[in-house]
Amino acid sequence: GYRLGEADALNSLGMIYREIQDIQQAVENHQAALKIYTELDEDRGRGNALKNTPFCLQIIDRPDDALAYYRDALLIKQKQNSGRECAEIMAQMGVLFAQVGELEKALDCLRPAHKFFLDSGAKQDEAAAADAIQKIQAMIKLRDAEQGEKPKPDEEKKENEKK
């Protein structure tokens, strides 16, 4: 009872601090909530705290830490069969991988997220994922052209299938 309520309050406070741009305080609140949820073995709250923390870490330019939190959140949300939250996490991971230059990993995350959004009728999320995929594919082509590489046959085939 009480400890779970405390953790929920801390997690909510973290979101409020993020909104008012006190990012360090937001991270501290999410991490305090995560500690309590973990002690209580409470996966719902733990998954939410793990999903909220990386938003803050992205703001303060800690993409590797954010990815670690997203990976842990994804495992919990997969156990809970929360398809939409898994897709949202995968999309965020894709954006982060692109930011750190891991473009293929970015596509590996964004493609299944895009498919989920498309299949579920989430038009705004689907459009955002499709846009991110197109931008990353363009970045890969530019990078490969600069390095004098030709597209891999399977990448060329995927491109032609989409047209």
Short mmCIF file of C-alpha atoms in Angstrom, two decimals:
data_model
loop_
_atom_site.label_atom_id
_atom_site.label_comp_id
_atom_site.label_asym_id
_atom_site.label_seq_id
_atom_site.Cartn_x
_atom_site.Cartn_y
_atom_site.Cartn_z
CA GLY A 1 0.00 0.00 0.00
CA TYR A 2 1.99 2.90 1.35
CA ARG A 3 5.29 2.09 -0.43
CA LEU A 4 3.53 1.56 -3.74
CA GLY A 5 1.74 4.90 -3.38
CA GLU A 6 5.05 6.56 -2.54
CA ALA A 7 6.65 5.11 -5.66
CA ASP A 8 3.71 6.22 -7.83
CA ALA A 9 3.97 9.74 -6.38
CA LEU A 10 7.72 9.88 -7.00
CA ASN A 11 7.27 8.73 -10.58
CA SER A 12 4.56 11.37 -11.12
CA LEU A 13 6.77 14.04 -9.57
CA GLY A 14 9.51 13.01 -11.99
CA MET A 15 7.18 13.72 -14.90
CA ILE A 16 6.27 17.11 -13.42
CA TYR A 17 9.93 18.04 -12.90
CA ARG A 18 10.64 17.04 -16.51
CA GLU A 19 7.84 19.33 -17.69
CA ILE A 20 9.30 22.29 -15.80
CA GLN A 21 12.79 21.43 -17.09
CA ASP A 22 14.35 20.43 -13.75
CA ILE A 23 15.82 17.37 -15.40
CA GLN A 24 18.18 16.30 -12.62
CA GLN A 25 15.33 16.33 -10.10
CA ALA A 26 13.17 14.39 -12.56
CA VAL A 27 15.84 11.69 -12.95
CA GLU A 28 16.25 11.46 -9.16
CA ASN A 29 12.50 11.02 -8.65
CA HIS A 30 12.18 8.37 -11.36
CA GLN A 31 15.17 6.50 -9.96
CA ALA A 32 13.78 6.65 -6.41
CA ALA A 33 10.46 5.32 -7.70
CA LEU A 34 12.28 2.58 -9.62
CA LYS A 35 14.12 1.51 -6.47
CA ILE A 36 10.86 1.13 -4.55
CA TYR A 37 9.08 -0.67 -7.40
CA THR A 38 12.04 -3.06 -7.63
CA GLU A 39 12.00 -3.70 -3.86
CA LEU A 40 8.25 -4.43 -4.11
CA ASP A 41 8.76 -6.58 -7.24
CA GLU A 42 6.10 -4.44 -8.92
CA ASP A 43 6.56 -4.76 -12.69
CA ARG A 44 3.88 -2.28 -13.80
CA GLY A 45 5.47 0.59 -11.92
CA ARG A 46 9.01 -0.56 -12.66
CA GLY A 47 8.21 -0.63 -16.38
CA ASN A 48 6.75 2.87 -16.23
CA ALA A 49 9.70 4.31 -14.29
CA LEU A 50 12.11 2.62 -16.69
CA LYS A 51 10.17 4.11 -19.61
CA ASN A 52 10.02 7.64 -18.11
CA THR A 53 13.66 7.98 -17.08
CA PRO A 54 15.19 7.86 -20.58
CA PHE A 55 13.20 10.90 -21.72
CA CYS A 56 15.13 12.89 -19.13
CA LEU A 57 18.45 11.26 -19.98
CA GLN A 58 17.98 12.18 -23.64
CA ILE A 59 17.52 15.82 -22.68
CA ILE A 60 20.81 15.88 -20.75
CA ASP A 61 22.64 14.10 -23.59
CA ARG A 62 23.10 10.67 -22.03
CA PRO A 63 21.88 8.47 -24.91
CA ASP A 64 23.72 5.32 -23.82
CA ASP A 65 22.13 5.47 -20.37
CA ALA A 66 18.75 6.16 -21.94
CA LEU A 67 19.11 3.10 -24.19
CA ALA A 68 19.90 0.90 -21.18
CA TYR A 69 16.70 2.04 -19.44
CA TYR A 70 14.67 1.51 -22.61
CA ARG A 71 16.04 -2.03 -23.00
CA ASP A 72 14.98 -2.90 -19.45
CA ALA A 73 11.57 -1.27 -19.92
CA LEU A 74 11.06 -3.17 -23.16
CA LEU A 75 11.68 -6.52 -21.44
CA ILE A 76 9.04 -5.74 -18.82
CA LYS A 77 6.49 -4.40 -21.32
CA GLN A 78 7.01 -7.50 -23.50
CA LYS A 79 6.23 -9.71 -20.49
CA GLN A 80 3.07 -7.67 -19.96
CA ASN A 81 2.11 -8.07 -23.65
CA SER A 82 1.80 -4.30 -23.95
CA GLY A 83 2.17 -3.96 -27.72
CA ARG A 84 1.64 -0.23 -27.93
CA GLU A 85 4.14 0.57 -25.19
CA CYS A 86 6.66 -1.83 -26.75
CA ALA A 87 6.25 -0.06 -30.10
CA GLU A 88 6.66 3.36 -28.45
CA ILE A 89 9.83 2.20 -26.70
CA MET A 90 11.20 0.66 -29.90
CA ALA A 91 10.54 3.90 -31.78
CA GLN A 92 12.36 5.92 -29.10
CA MET A 93 15.26 3.48 -29.15
CA GLY A 94 15.42 3.85 -32.93
CA VAL A 95 15.72 7.61 -32.63
CA LEU A 96 18.45 7.26 -30.01
CA PHE A 97 20.41 4.72 -32.06
CA ALA A 98 20.29 7.14 -35.00
CA GLN A 99 21.56 9.96 -32.77
CA VAL A 100 24.60 7.91 -31.75
CA GLY A 101 25.26 6.86 -35.36
CA GLU A 102 24.08 3.25 -35.14
CA LEU A 103 21.82 3.57 -38.15
CA GLU A 104 21.17 -0.12 -38.82
CA LYS A 105 20.16 -0.68 -35.19
CA ALA A 106 17.88 2.35 -35.52
CA LEU A 107 16.09 0.71 -38.44
CA ASP A 108 15.91 -2.61 -36.57
CA CYS A 109 13.94 -0.80 -33.86
CA LEU A 110 11.85 1.50 -36.03
CA ARG A 111 10.60 -1.06 -38.56
CA PRO A 112 8.66 -3.25 -36.09
CA ALA A 113 7.37 -0.13 -34.32
CA HIS A 114 6.17 1.25 -37.65
CA LYS A 115 4.43 -2.04 -38.48
CA PHE A 116 2.66 -2.06 -35.12
CA PHE A 117 1.48 1.54 -35.54
CA LEU A 118 0.35 0.82 -39.10
CA ASP A 119 -1.52 -2.35 -38.13
CA SER A 120 -3.15 -0.69 -35.10
CA GLY A 121 -4.29 2.43 -36.97
CA ALA A 122 -2.13 4.83 -34.94
CA LYS A 123 -1.76 7.22 -37.86
CA GLN A 124 0.31 9.94 -36.18
CA ASP A 125 2.80 7.46 -34.69
CA GLU A 126 2.92 5.52 -37.95
CA ALA A 127 3.69 8.70 -39.90
CA ALA A 128 6.42 9.71 -37.45
CA ALA A 129 8.02 6.26 -37.62
CA ALA A 130 7.82 6.21 -41.43
CA ASP A 131 9.45 9.65 -41.58
CA ALA A 132 12.25 8.55 -39.23
CA ILE A 133 12.84 5.41 -41.31
CA GLN A 134 13.08 7.44 -44.52
CA LYS A 135 15.53 9.89 -42.95
CA ILE A 136 17.71 7.10 -41.59
CA GLN A 137 17.71 5.29 -44.92
CA ALA A 138 18.83 8.52 -46.57
CA MET A 139 21.58 8.88 -43.95
CA ILE A 140 22.74 5.32 -44.67
CA LYS A 141 22.83 5.99 -48.42
CA LEU A 142 24.81 9.19 -47.88
CA ARG A 143 27.23 7.48 -45.50
CA ASP A 144 27.72 4.57 -47.91
CA ALA A 145 28.20 6.91 -50.87
CA GLU A 146 30.82 8.85 -48.93
CA GLN A 147 32.59 5.60 -48.13
CA GLY A 148 32.28 4.40 -51.73
CA GLU A 149 30.14 1.41 -50.83
CA LYS A 150 27.34 -0.06 -52.86
CA PRO A 151 24.06 -0.97 -51.17
CA LYS A 152 23.93 -4.54 -49.93
CA PRO A 153 21.74 -6.76 -52.16
CA ASP A 154 19.18 -7.38 -49.41
CA GLU A 155 18.95 -3.62 -48.66
CA GLU A 156 18.44 -2.91 -52.36
CA LYS A 157 15.72 -5.57 -52.49
CA LYS A 158 13.94 -4.09 -49.45
CA GLU A 159 14.06 -0.65 -51.06
CA ASN A 160 12.55 -1.94 -54.30
CA GLU A 161 9.80 -3.85 -52.45
CA LYS A 162 8.70 -0.63 -50.75
CA LYS A 163 8.32 1.24 -54.05
#
